[in-house]
Amino acid sequence: MIEVQNLSKSFKENLVLDNISVKLERGKTNLIIGESGSGKTTFLKCLIGLHSIDNGEILFDNRKFSKMNDKNIRKFRQEIGVLFQGGALYDYLSVEDNIMFPLNMFTRLSLKEKRERVNFCLCKVNLEKTNNLFPSELSGGMTKRVAIARAIALNPKYLFCDEPNSGLDPKTAILIDNLILEITEEFNITTIVNTHDMNSVIQIGSNILFIHHGKILWKGNKNDLTKSKNNELNNFVFASKLFKTLRNENFT
Amino acid sequence: MLKYFKEIGRYFILMKKVFSVPEKKDIFFKQLFNEFEKVGLSSLSIVLIISFFVGGVVTIQQAINIDDPLIPKYLIGFVTRDALILEFSPTMIALILAGKVGSNIASEIGSMRISEQIDALEIMGINSASYLVLPKIIASMLFFPVLVILSIFIGIFGGWIGGISIGVTTADFVLGLQTEFSPFYVSYSLIKTVVFAFLITSISAFYGYFTKGGALEVGKSSTTAVVNSSILILIFNFIITELLLT
C-alpha cells in the first residue's frame, strides 16, 4: 500500500498539488483521473521520485520515502515498475534486450534464466516470439505491452502507469486495461494508473481519485462514479456525448 | 550573467554524477566498446580524407610562398610537419569531431530525454548520467588521440603527394620532416587532443541530458553543443599552448 500524507508541490509560484492525502491500496487498480493540467502527472512523478516534493510524506508499505538515503532509494526503485506514456523503450535494444535490461543490471541470473524470465513476461503480455524485433518495428499497442513486460520483469511491488491508453484504438486500449488489471490481481501489486480515458475508468477503476486544480475532489469506485453529485467530476466524466447519452439512459 | 553561472554549476553537478563507479563493470565495458565504434571508428574515414587533402594543400601553399632560391626546399616538409602536428591535426580535427561526434551525442541523449528513456533508467535505480555519458567520455579520450596520430601520418603523406605534384623532391621533403624534430610537439598535440575529447563529449552530453521539450529542442541542444564545444576548444587551445609551449 502507498500512503500519501499532506503532499504539496509547486513550480516556482504555481501550486500544482495542494495538500493531498490518500491511500493507494494493494491488489487494486488505483486510477487517478482529471483534466489535462490538473496535476495528475505531477502527482505520479512525485510518487515515483522524479519530482521532489515541497511538503508531506509518501509511505511505501510504511517505509518513508523521505527517510531513504540514495543507496536505499536505488534499491527501493527496483521494487517499482513504470509504464511511461510513450513506452520509453530503449531504441537501440531489441524487445528481448529491453526486458532483459533490468535483469542484467540488478540480478545475477544466468543467461538461460534471464531468457526464461523474458519469455515469461512476453507470454504475460501476449507477445511471444517478438524477442528479436526492435522498438521501431512495433505498433503502439505492442510498444505499450513490451513496456509492461519490462516493468514487471523484476517482480515489482508497485506498478505506475502514465496514460497507458494514449494514442491507442479502443480495442487495443481495452487489451492494455485488462492486462494491467490481470497483472495487478495475479501478483497482488499496488497499481496506480494515471488516465483521462473514461473507458479505462469504467473497465478497471476499483479505486478512483479525481484531481482538480491540484486537489483531490472525489474518491470512490467505478460504481459510485455515475452517482456522484460533484459538479466538477460530472463535468469531466460526462463531457463526451456518449457518456451523456448513457447517463440519460441510466447506465451504472 | 547569472544564467551562465547556473549553467556552469549544472555542468559540474552533472560531471560529479557522471564520474561515479559504474554499477556493473561488464555492462560498462560492453558500452565502452560500443562507444569506440560510435565516437571513434565511425569518424575514421572523414578524418583521413580531410587530413590527406589538407596536408597536400598546406605543402603546395608553402611551396608557392617560399619560392625563393635562397630558401632551402626542405623547409616545405619542415613547415608541413609542424603545421600538422602542432595545429591542424589536434585542433582542426577536434573542431570537425565537435561537429560530427558532438552533435550525435547531444541529439542521441536529447532524444532519450524527451522520450522518457532517461527517466526510465532513473526509475530503475540506475545512475543515468554515468551509464550514458561515462563510456562516451572515456572512449573519446582514448580514441581521439589515435585518430590524431593517424591524421598526422596521413596529412604528411598527403603533403608528400602534394609536394611531388609541384616539383618538391622526396629527398627534400623527407629531409624537412627530419629537421629539428621535437618529440615534445607530439606530446603537446596529444595532451590537447585528450582535453578536447573531454570537452566535446562532456559538453555535448550536458546539452543533450538537459534537453526539455520536443524534437525542435533536440535540434537546438545539438547546435548549442557544437557551438559551445567549438568555442571552448579554441579557448583551451590557447591556454594549453600558453602553458606548454611558452
Short mmCIF file of C-alpha atoms in Angstrom, two decimals:
data_model
loop_
_atom_site.label_atom_id
_atom_site.label_comp_id
_atom_site.label_asym_id
_atom_site.label_seq_id
_atom_site.Cartn_x
_atom_site.Cartn_y
_atom_site.Cartn_z
CA MET A 1 0.00 0.00 0.00
CA ILE A 2 1.10 3.56 -0.68
CA GLU A 3 0.09 6.24 1.77
CA VAL A 4 0.38 9.89 0.79
CA GLN A 5 0.21 12.41 3.62
CA ASN A 6 -0.31 16.15 3.06
CA LEU A 7 1.66 16.22 -0.18
CA SER A 8 2.23 19.64 -1.76
CA LYS A 9 4.22 20.56 -4.82
CA SER A 10 4.70 23.83 -6.59
CA PHE A 11 6.74 25.02 -9.56
CA LYS A 12 8.02 28.50 -8.65
CA GLU A 13 4.84 30.41 -7.70
CA ASN A 14 2.47 27.89 -9.23
CA LEU A 15 0.96 25.47 -6.69
CA VAL A 16 0.34 22.25 -8.62
CA LEU A 17 -0.53 19.83 -5.81
CA ASP A 18 -2.26 21.17 -2.72
CA ASN A 19 -2.10 19.15 0.50
CA ILE A 20 -3.01 15.75 -0.96
CA SER A 21 -3.62 12.85 1.42
CA VAL A 22 -4.66 9.48 0.07
CA LYS A 23 -4.20 5.73 0.48
CA LEU A 24 -3.49 3.64 -2.62
CA GLU A 25 -4.39 0.06 -1.95
CA ARG A 26 -2.50 -3.16 -2.74
CA GLY A 27 -4.06 -5.60 -5.20
CA LYS A 28 -6.25 -2.87 -6.67
CA THR A 29 -6.00 -0.63 -9.70
CA ASN A 30 -5.89 2.89 -8.29
CA LEU A 31 -6.91 5.32 -11.02
CA ILE A 32 -6.03 8.98 -10.93
CA ILE A 33 -8.32 10.92 -13.20
CA GLY A 34 -8.61 14.57 -14.05
CA GLU A 35 -8.39 17.09 -16.85
CA SER A 36 -5.13 17.91 -18.60
CA GLY A 37 -3.15 20.24 -16.37
CA SER A 38 -4.98 19.15 -13.21
CA GLY A 39 -1.75 17.88 -11.63
CA LYS A 40 -2.12 14.13 -12.07
CA THR A 41 1.16 13.61 -13.95
CA THR A 42 2.98 15.73 -11.36
CA PHE A 43 1.37 13.60 -8.64
CA LEU A 44 2.57 10.42 -10.34
CA LYS A 45 6.07 11.83 -10.82
CA CYS A 46 6.19 12.83 -7.14
CA LEU A 47 5.20 9.29 -6.17
CA ILE A 48 7.97 7.71 -8.24
CA GLY A 49 10.53 10.27 -7.11
CA LEU A 50 11.06 12.06 -10.42
CA HIS A 51 9.87 15.30 -8.77
CA SER A 52 10.91 16.35 -5.29
CA ILE A 53 8.03 17.33 -3.02
CA ASP A 54 7.70 20.58 -1.05
CA ASN A 55 5.74 19.22 1.90
CA GLY A 56 4.26 15.97 3.08
CA GLU A 57 5.31 12.36 3.18
CA ILE A 58 4.98 9.29 0.98
CA LEU A 59 5.00 5.89 2.67
CA PHE A 60 5.52 2.71 0.69
CA ASP A 61 4.26 -0.07 2.95
CA ASN A 62 5.14 2.09 5.97
CA ARG A 63 8.62 2.97 4.62
CA LYS A 64 9.10 6.71 4.46
CA PHE A 65 10.49 7.76 1.09
CA SER A 66 11.97 10.98 2.52
CA LYS A 67 13.98 9.00 5.10
CA MET A 68 15.68 6.82 2.49
CA ASN A 69 19.27 7.61 1.56
CA ASP A 70 20.49 7.44 -2.05
CA LYS A 71 21.56 3.81 -1.74
CA ASN A 72 18.20 2.78 -0.29
CA ILE A 73 16.32 4.77 -2.92
CA ARG A 74 18.25 2.96 -5.66
CA LYS A 75 17.42 -0.40 -4.07
CA PHE A 76 13.83 0.61 -3.47
CA ARG A 77 13.37 1.65 -7.09
CA GLN A 78 13.89 -1.94 -8.12
CA GLU A 79 10.52 -2.58 -6.48
CA ILE A 80 8.91 -0.10 -8.85
CA GLY A 81 7.72 -0.76 -12.39
CA VAL A 82 6.74 2.18 -14.55
CA LEU A 83 4.84 2.22 -17.81
CA PHE A 84 5.61 5.57 -19.43
CA GLN A 85 3.20 7.31 -21.77
CA GLY A 86 5.29 6.61 -24.87
CA GLY A 87 6.62 3.28 -23.61
CA ALA A 88 10.18 4.64 -23.22
CA LEU A 89 11.70 1.51 -24.73
CA TYR A 90 15.41 1.80 -25.50
CA ASP A 91 15.56 2.29 -29.28
CA TYR A 92 18.93 0.61 -29.66
CA LEU A 93 17.87 -2.60 -27.90
CA SER A 94 15.68 -5.42 -29.18
CA VAL A 95 12.48 -6.38 -27.35
CA GLU A 96 14.35 -9.17 -25.57
CA ASP A 97 17.22 -6.89 -24.55
CA ASN A 98 14.79 -4.21 -23.36
CA ILE A 99 13.10 -6.65 -21.00
CA MET A 100 16.42 -8.22 -20.04
CA PHE A 101 17.91 -4.81 -19.24
CA PRO A 102 16.75 -4.58 -15.59
CA LEU A 103 17.63 -8.25 -15.12
CA ASN A 104 21.17 -7.58 -16.40
CA MET A 105 21.55 -4.59 -14.12
CA PHE A 106 20.16 -5.99 -10.89
CA THR A 107 20.24 -9.78 -10.88
CA ARG A 108 22.88 -12.46 -11.08
CA LEU A 109 20.70 -14.80 -13.13
CA SER A 110 22.31 -16.89 -15.85
CA LEU A 111 21.56 -16.06 -19.47
CA LYS A 112 19.25 -19.07 -19.66
CA GLU A 113 17.32 -17.95 -16.59
CA LYS A 114 17.08 -14.40 -17.90
CA ARG A 115 15.76 -15.66 -21.24
CA GLU A 116 13.16 -17.73 -19.40
CA ARG A 117 12.07 -14.67 -17.43
CA VAL A 118 11.89 -12.59 -20.63
CA ASN A 119 9.76 -15.24 -22.31
CA PHE A 120 7.51 -15.46 -19.23
CA CYS A 121 6.97 -11.67 -19.27
CA LEU A 122 6.33 -11.66 -23.01
CA CYS A 123 3.85 -14.51 -22.59
CA LYS A 124 2.04 -12.46 -19.89
CA VAL A 125 1.52 -9.63 -22.37
CA ASN A 126 0.68 -11.98 -25.26
CA LEU A 127 3.73 -11.11 -27.30
CA GLU A 128 5.51 -14.42 -27.68
CA LYS A 129 8.12 -14.67 -30.43
CA THR A 130 8.71 -10.95 -30.72
CA ASN A 131 12.09 -11.21 -28.92
CA ASN A 132 14.18 -10.07 -31.86
CA LEU A 133 12.07 -7.14 -33.00
CA PHE A 134 13.23 -3.58 -32.38
CA PRO A 135 11.01 -0.81 -30.94
CA SER A 136 10.79 0.86 -34.37
CA GLU A 137 9.14 -2.31 -35.69
CA LEU A 138 6.39 -2.36 -33.06
CA SER A 139 2.89 -0.88 -33.20
CA GLY A 140 1.70 1.49 -30.45
CA GLY A 141 -0.12 -1.27 -28.60
CA MET A 142 2.82 -3.66 -28.88
CA THR A 143 5.17 -0.95 -27.58
CA LYS A 144 2.96 -0.49 -24.50
CA ARG A 145 2.80 -4.24 -23.93
CA VAL A 146 6.58 -4.63 -24.19
CA ALA A 147 6.92 -1.71 -21.75
CA ILE A 148 4.59 -3.54 -19.35
CA ALA A 149 6.66 -6.70 -19.77
CA ARG A 150 9.80 -4.71 -18.91
CA ALA A 151 8.05 -3.08 -15.95
CA ILE A 152 7.16 -6.46 -14.43
CA ALA A 153 10.49 -8.15 -15.20
CA LEU A 154 11.83 -7.62 -11.68
CA ASN A 155 8.55 -8.61 -9.97
CA PRO A 156 7.72 -5.11 -8.76
CA LYS A 157 5.58 -4.39 -5.71
CA TYR A 158 4.31 -1.16 -7.23
CA LEU A 159 3.28 -0.53 -10.83
CA PHE A 160 2.81 3.02 -12.11
CA CYS A 161 1.18 3.63 -15.49
CA ASP A 162 1.11 7.07 -17.06
CA GLU A 163 -1.68 7.37 -19.63
CA PRO A 164 -1.41 3.72 -20.73
CA ASN A 165 -4.07 4.15 -23.43
CA SER A 166 -2.98 7.36 -25.04
CA GLY A 167 -2.80 7.04 -28.81
CA LEU A 168 -4.35 3.58 -28.89
CA ASP A 169 -7.50 2.39 -30.65
CA PRO A 170 -10.39 1.37 -28.32
CA LYS A 171 -9.85 -2.36 -28.83
CA THR A 172 -6.13 -2.20 -28.00
CA ALA A 173 -6.86 0.14 -25.10
CA ILE A 174 -9.20 -2.46 -23.58
CA LEU A 175 -6.49 -5.08 -24.06
CA ILE A 176 -3.97 -2.94 -22.18
CA ASP A 177 -6.51 -2.19 -19.41
CA ASN A 178 -7.29 -5.86 -18.93
CA LEU A 179 -3.59 -6.66 -18.89
CA ILE A 180 -2.95 -4.12 -16.14
CA LEU A 181 -5.88 -5.45 -14.12
CA GLU A 182 -4.78 -9.05 -14.60
CA ILE A 183 -1.19 -8.34 -13.54
CA THR A 184 -2.36 -6.33 -10.51
CA GLU A 185 -4.58 -9.12 -9.26
CA GLU A 186 -2.31 -12.01 -10.12
CA PHE A 187 0.82 -10.56 -8.49
CA ASN A 188 -1.08 -8.61 -5.79
CA ILE A 189 0.75 -5.38 -6.52
CA THR A 190 -0.19 -1.77 -5.87
CA THR A 191 -1.06 -0.29 -9.25
CA ILE A 192 -1.53 3.39 -9.92
CA VAL A 193 -2.90 4.39 -13.32
CA ASN A 194 -2.92 7.96 -14.47
CA THR A 195 -5.62 8.42 -17.11
CA HIS A 196 -8.30 10.61 -18.58
CA ASP A 197 -9.76 7.80 -20.63
CA MET A 198 -13.28 7.18 -19.29
CA ASN A 199 -13.42 3.73 -20.88
CA SER A 200 -10.46 2.72 -18.69
CA VAL A 201 -12.19 4.11 -15.66
CA ILE A 202 -15.29 2.03 -16.31
CA GLN A 203 -13.20 -1.01 -17.23
CA ILE A 204 -10.72 -1.24 -14.35
CA GLY A 205 -11.40 1.54 -11.82
CA SER A 206 -11.53 -0.23 -8.48
CA ASN A 207 -10.28 2.82 -6.59
CA ILE A 208 -10.65 6.19 -8.31
CA LEU A 209 -9.26 9.59 -7.33
CA PHE A 210 -10.41 12.70 -9.13
CA ILE A 211 -7.85 15.52 -9.12
CA HIS A 212 -8.96 19.03 -9.95
CA HIS A 213 -6.65 22.07 -9.74
CA GLY A 214 -4.17 20.12 -7.61
CA LYS A 215 -6.71 18.87 -5.05
CA ILE A 216 -8.44 15.54 -4.68
CA LEU A 217 -12.10 16.43 -5.06
CA TRP A 218 -13.56 12.95 -5.12
CA LYS A 219 -12.68 9.35 -4.18
CA GLY A 220 -14.64 6.24 -4.91
CA ASN A 221 -15.02 3.29 -7.27
CA LYS A 222 -16.47 2.92 -10.76
CA ASN A 223 -19.95 2.13 -9.40
CA ASP A 224 -20.09 5.35 -7.36
CA LEU A 225 -18.78 7.45 -10.23
CA THR A 226 -22.05 7.93 -12.10
CA LYS A 227 -23.99 8.68 -8.92
CA SER A 228 -21.73 11.47 -7.73
CA LYS A 229 -23.17 14.91 -7.07
CA ASN A 230 -19.77 16.58 -7.52
CA ASN A 231 -20.17 19.11 -10.32
CA GLU A 232 -16.51 19.17 -11.40
CA LEU A 233 -16.44 15.38 -11.55
CA ASN A 234 -19.69 15.22 -13.51
CA ASN A 235 -18.42 17.85 -15.95
CA PHE A 236 -15.34 15.72 -16.50
CA VAL A 237 -17.00 12.29 -16.64
CA PHE A 238 -19.93 13.32 -18.79
CA ALA A 239 -18.03 15.63 -21.10
CA SER A 240 -18.48 13.30 -24.07
CA LYS A 241 -21.76 12.90 -25.91
CA LEU A 242 -21.60 9.13 -25.50
CA PHE A 243 -21.41 9.28 -21.72
CA LYS A 244 -24.11 11.96 -21.57
CA THR A 245 -26.41 9.69 -23.57
CA LEU A 246 -25.57 6.72 -21.37
CA ARG A 247 -26.30 8.77 -18.24
CA ASN A 248 -29.67 9.77 -19.65
CA GLU A 249 -30.34 6.09 -20.22
CA ASN A 250 -29.40 5.41 -16.55
CA PHE A 251 -26.31 3.28 -17.07
CA THR A 252 -24.49 2.14 -13.94
CA MET B 1 25.31 36.52 -16.40
CA LEU B 2 23.64 34.59 -13.59
CA LYS B 3 22.26 32.23 -16.22
CA TYR B 4 25.79 31.31 -17.34
CA PHE B 5 26.95 30.64 -13.77
CA LYS B 6 23.88 28.48 -13.23
CA GLU B 7 24.69 26.57 -16.39
CA ILE B 8 28.32 26.05 -15.37
CA GLY B 9 27.15 24.85 -11.95
CA ARG B 10 24.76 22.38 -13.54
CA TYR B 11 27.57 21.13 -15.78
CA PHE B 12 29.81 20.37 -12.79
CA ILE B 13 26.97 18.71 -10.88
CA LEU B 14 26.36 16.50 -13.91
CA MET B 15 30.08 15.66 -14.16
CA LYS B 16 30.08 14.68 -10.48
CA LYS B 17 27.22 12.30 -11.26
CA VAL B 18 28.99 11.01 -14.39
CA PHE B 19 32.26 10.18 -12.64
CA SER B 20 30.97 7.56 -10.28
CA VAL B 21 31.85 3.89 -10.19
CA PRO B 22 29.85 2.00 -12.86
CA GLU B 23 27.17 -0.20 -11.37
CA LYS B 24 28.12 -3.26 -13.40
CA LYS B 25 31.64 -3.47 -14.77
CA ASP B 26 30.82 -5.94 -17.56
CA ILE B 27 28.00 -3.72 -18.84
CA PHE B 28 30.27 -0.67 -18.66
CA PHE B 29 32.96 -2.37 -20.78
CA LYS B 30 30.34 -3.52 -23.29
CA GLN B 31 29.13 0.10 -23.55
CA LEU B 32 32.71 1.34 -23.82
CA PHE B 33 33.46 -0.89 -26.82
CA ASN B 34 30.22 0.21 -28.47
CA GLU B 35 31.31 3.82 -27.99
CA PHE B 36 34.74 3.14 -29.54
CA GLU B 37 32.83 2.25 -32.67
CA LYS B 38 30.34 5.14 -32.42
CA VAL B 39 32.62 8.03 -31.47
CA GLY B 40 35.89 6.74 -32.88
CA LEU B 41 35.84 4.24 -35.73
CA SER B 42 32.88 5.89 -37.46
CA SER B 43 34.91 9.13 -37.71
CA LEU B 44 37.95 7.45 -39.21
CA SER B 45 37.11 7.98 -42.88
CA ILE B 46 36.29 11.69 -42.57
CA VAL B 47 39.43 12.34 -40.52
CA LEU B 48 41.66 10.54 -43.02
CA ILE B 49 40.14 12.20 -46.09
CA ILE B 50 40.38 15.70 -44.62
CA SER B 51 43.91 15.13 -43.33
CA PHE B 52 45.17 13.85 -46.68
CA PHE B 53 43.88 16.83 -48.63
CA VAL B 54 44.80 19.46 -46.06
CA GLY B 55 48.34 18.01 -45.87
CA GLY B 56 48.56 18.26 -49.65
CA VAL B 57 47.23 21.82 -49.78
CA VAL B 58 49.48 23.03 -46.92
CA THR B 59 52.53 21.70 -48.81
CA ILE B 60 51.51 23.29 -52.11
CA GLN B 61 50.86 26.65 -50.40
CA GLN B 62 54.24 26.53 -48.62
CA ALA B 63 55.99 25.64 -51.87
CA ILE B 64 54.41 28.62 -53.60
CA ASN B 65 55.09 31.02 -50.70
CA ILE B 66 58.76 30.15 -50.33
CA ASP B 67 59.59 30.00 -53.99
CA ASP B 68 62.94 31.72 -53.47
CA PRO B 69 66.34 30.27 -54.48
CA LEU B 70 67.82 31.41 -51.12
CA ILE B 71 65.34 29.42 -49.03
CA PRO B 72 66.10 25.69 -48.93
CA LYS B 73 63.36 23.43 -50.33
CA TYR B 74 63.46 21.10 -47.35
CA LEU B 75 61.67 23.82 -45.30
CA ILE B 76 58.47 22.85 -47.12
CA GLY B 77 58.46 19.43 -45.43
CA PHE B 78 59.53 21.03 -42.15
CA VAL B 79 56.63 23.54 -42.14
CA THR B 80 54.09 20.94 -43.25
CA ARG B 81 55.13 18.59 -40.44
CA ASP B 82 54.95 21.25 -37.73
CA ALA B 83 51.67 22.70 -39.01
CA LEU B 84 50.09 19.26 -38.93
CA ILE B 85 51.47 18.17 -35.55
CA LEU B 86 51.02 21.44 -33.72
CA GLU B 87 47.76 22.76 -35.01
CA PHE B 88 45.93 21.09 -37.83
CA SER B 89 45.63 17.53 -36.54
CA PRO B 90 44.76 18.22 -32.90
CA THR B 91 42.73 21.43 -33.22
CA MET B 92 41.09 21.30 -36.63
CA ILE B 93 40.26 17.63 -36.29
CA ALA B 94 38.80 18.38 -32.83
CA LEU B 95 36.58 21.07 -34.38
CA ILE B 96 35.44 18.63 -37.05
CA LEU B 97 34.76 15.98 -34.41
CA ALA B 98 32.84 18.53 -32.33
CA GLY B 99 30.51 18.85 -35.31
CA LYS B 100 30.24 15.17 -36.07
CA VAL B 101 30.52 13.40 -32.72
CA GLY B 102 29.26 16.27 -30.56
CA SER B 103 26.02 16.74 -32.44
CA ASN B 104 25.49 13.00 -32.48
CA ILE B 105 25.92 12.71 -28.70
CA ALA B 106 23.68 15.71 -27.95
CA SER B 107 20.90 14.51 -30.22
CA GLU B 108 21.13 10.90 -29.03
CA ILE B 109 20.93 11.81 -25.34
CA GLY B 110 18.42 14.61 -26.03
CA SER B 111 16.11 12.17 -27.84
CA MET B 112 16.40 9.75 -24.93
CA ARG B 113 15.47 12.58 -22.57
CA ILE B 114 12.34 13.71 -24.43
CA SER B 115 11.14 10.14 -24.99
CA GLU B 116 11.46 9.46 -21.22
CA GLN B 117 14.14 6.80 -21.73
CA ILE B 118 16.39 8.60 -19.24
CA ASP B 119 13.52 8.75 -16.73
CA ALA B 120 13.05 5.02 -17.24
CA LEU B 121 16.73 4.46 -16.36
CA GLU B 122 16.44 6.62 -13.23
CA ILE B 123 13.27 4.87 -12.14
CA MET B 124 15.06 1.53 -12.35
CA GLY B 125 17.61 2.93 -9.89
CA ILE B 126 20.35 3.38 -12.50
CA ASN B 127 22.64 6.41 -12.47
CA SER B 128 21.63 7.51 -15.97
CA ALA B 129 24.37 10.13 -16.28
CA SER B 130 27.13 7.68 -15.52
CA TYR B 131 25.56 4.90 -17.56
CA LEU B 132 25.10 7.04 -20.68
CA VAL B 133 27.91 9.59 -20.55
CA LEU B 134 30.92 7.98 -18.87
CA PRO B 135 31.57 5.39 -21.64
CA LYS B 136 31.39 8.17 -24.25
CA ILE B 137 33.90 10.36 -22.41
CA ILE B 138 36.36 7.52 -21.76
CA ALA B 139 36.04 6.17 -25.32
CA SER B 140 36.69 9.57 -26.89
CA MET B 141 39.62 10.36 -24.59
CA LEU B 142 41.22 7.05 -25.56
CA PHE B 143 40.31 7.01 -29.25
CA PHE B 144 40.69 10.63 -30.38
CA PRO B 145 44.50 10.54 -29.84
CA VAL B 146 44.60 7.51 -32.15
CA LEU B 147 42.66 9.50 -34.77
CA VAL B 148 45.03 12.44 -34.39
CA ILE B 149 48.14 10.27 -34.81
CA LEU B 150 46.62 8.75 -37.96
CA SER B 151 45.71 12.25 -39.13
CA ILE B 152 49.34 13.40 -38.74
CA PHE B 153 50.65 10.46 -40.77
CA ILE B 154 48.05 10.74 -43.50
CA GLY B 155 48.47 14.54 -43.59
CA ILE B 156 52.22 14.13 -44.11
CA PHE B 157 51.55 11.52 -46.79
CA GLY B 158 49.16 13.97 -48.49
CA GLY B 159 51.85 16.64 -48.15
CA TRP B 160 54.38 14.41 -49.87
CA ILE B 161 51.95 13.74 -52.75
CA GLY B 162 51.15 17.47 -52.96
CA GLY B 163 54.87 18.29 -52.96
CA ILE B 164 55.64 15.85 -55.75
CA SER B 165 52.83 17.34 -57.83
CA ILE B 166 54.60 20.73 -57.86
CA GLY B 167 58.15 19.51 -58.11
CA VAL B 168 59.35 19.14 -54.49
CA THR B 169 61.63 16.12 -54.42
CA THR B 170 61.06 13.28 -52.00
CA ALA B 171 64.60 13.77 -50.62
CA ASP B 172 63.91 17.45 -49.79
CA PHE B 173 60.53 16.67 -48.27
CA VAL B 174 61.89 13.85 -46.08
CA LEU B 175 64.87 15.98 -45.01
CA GLY B 176 62.37 18.66 -43.92
CA LEU B 177 60.41 16.11 -41.93
CA GLN B 178 63.57 15.04 -40.09
CA THR B 179 64.91 18.55 -39.43
CA GLU B 180 64.78 19.70 -35.80
CA PHE B 181 62.07 17.24 -34.89
CA SER B 182 60.92 17.73 -31.31
CA PRO B 183 59.10 14.70 -29.84
CA PHE B 184 57.53 17.03 -27.28
CA TYR B 185 55.41 18.54 -30.05
CA VAL B 186 53.68 15.18 -30.40
CA SER B 187 53.10 15.01 -26.64
CA TYR B 188 51.71 18.55 -26.73
CA SER B 189 49.43 17.59 -29.60
CA LEU B 190 48.14 14.50 -27.78
CA ILE B 191 47.61 16.37 -24.50
CA LYS B 192 45.49 18.91 -26.39
CA THR B 193 43.54 16.12 -28.05
CA VAL B 194 42.67 14.43 -24.75
CA VAL B 195 41.44 17.74 -23.32
CA PHE B 196 39.42 18.48 -26.48
CA ALA B 197 37.93 14.97 -26.41
CA PHE B 198 36.73 15.54 -22.86
CA LEU B 199 35.27 18.95 -23.77
CA ILE B 200 33.44 17.68 -26.86
CA THR B 201 31.80 14.68 -25.21
CA SER B 202 31.03 16.23 -21.81
CA ILE B 203 29.60 19.47 -23.21
CA SER B 204 27.53 17.67 -25.84
CA ALA B 205 26.26 15.19 -23.27
CA PHE B 206 25.41 18.09 -20.93
CA TYR B 207 23.22 19.83 -23.52
CA GLY B 208 21.60 16.54 -24.53
CA TYR B 209 20.96 15.48 -20.95
CA PHE B 210 19.12 18.68 -20.03
CA THR B 211 17.02 18.92 -23.19
CA LYS B 212 13.42 19.91 -22.50
CA GLY B 213 10.52 19.87 -24.94
CA GLY B 214 10.37 18.09 -28.27
CA ALA B 215 12.23 17.39 -31.49
CA LEU B 216 12.87 21.09 -32.10
CA GLU B 217 14.67 21.43 -28.77
CA VAL B 218 16.78 18.36 -29.53
CA GLY B 219 17.99 20.15 -32.66
CA LYS B 220 18.67 23.32 -30.64
CA SER B 221 20.61 21.35 -28.00
CA SER B 222 22.66 19.75 -30.72
CA THR B 223 23.52 23.12 -32.30
CA THR B 224 24.33 24.73 -28.93
CA ALA B 225 26.54 21.77 -28.03
CA VAL B 226 28.55 22.11 -31.25
CA VAL B 227 28.89 25.90 -30.98
CA ASN B 228 29.89 25.91 -27.31
CA SER B 229 32.29 22.99 -27.53
CA SER B 230 33.95 24.62 -30.58
CA ILE B 231 34.42 27.89 -28.68
CA LEU B 232 35.82 26.07 -25.66
CA ILE B 233 38.17 24.07 -27.87
CA LEU B 234 39.63 27.35 -29.19
CA ILE B 235 39.91 28.85 -25.69
CA PHE B 236 41.59 25.76 -24.26
CA ASN B 237 43.84 25.56 -27.32
CA PHE B 238 45.13 29.00 -26.40
CA ILE B 239 45.50 28.16 -22.68
CA ILE B 240 47.30 24.85 -23.27
CA THR B 241 49.62 26.43 -25.82
CA GLU B 242 50.47 29.21 -23.38
CA LEU B 243 51.14 26.65 -20.65
CA LEU B 244 53.10 24.09 -22.63
CA LEU B 245 54.89 25.91 -25.43
CA THR B 246 55.91 29.27 -23.98
#
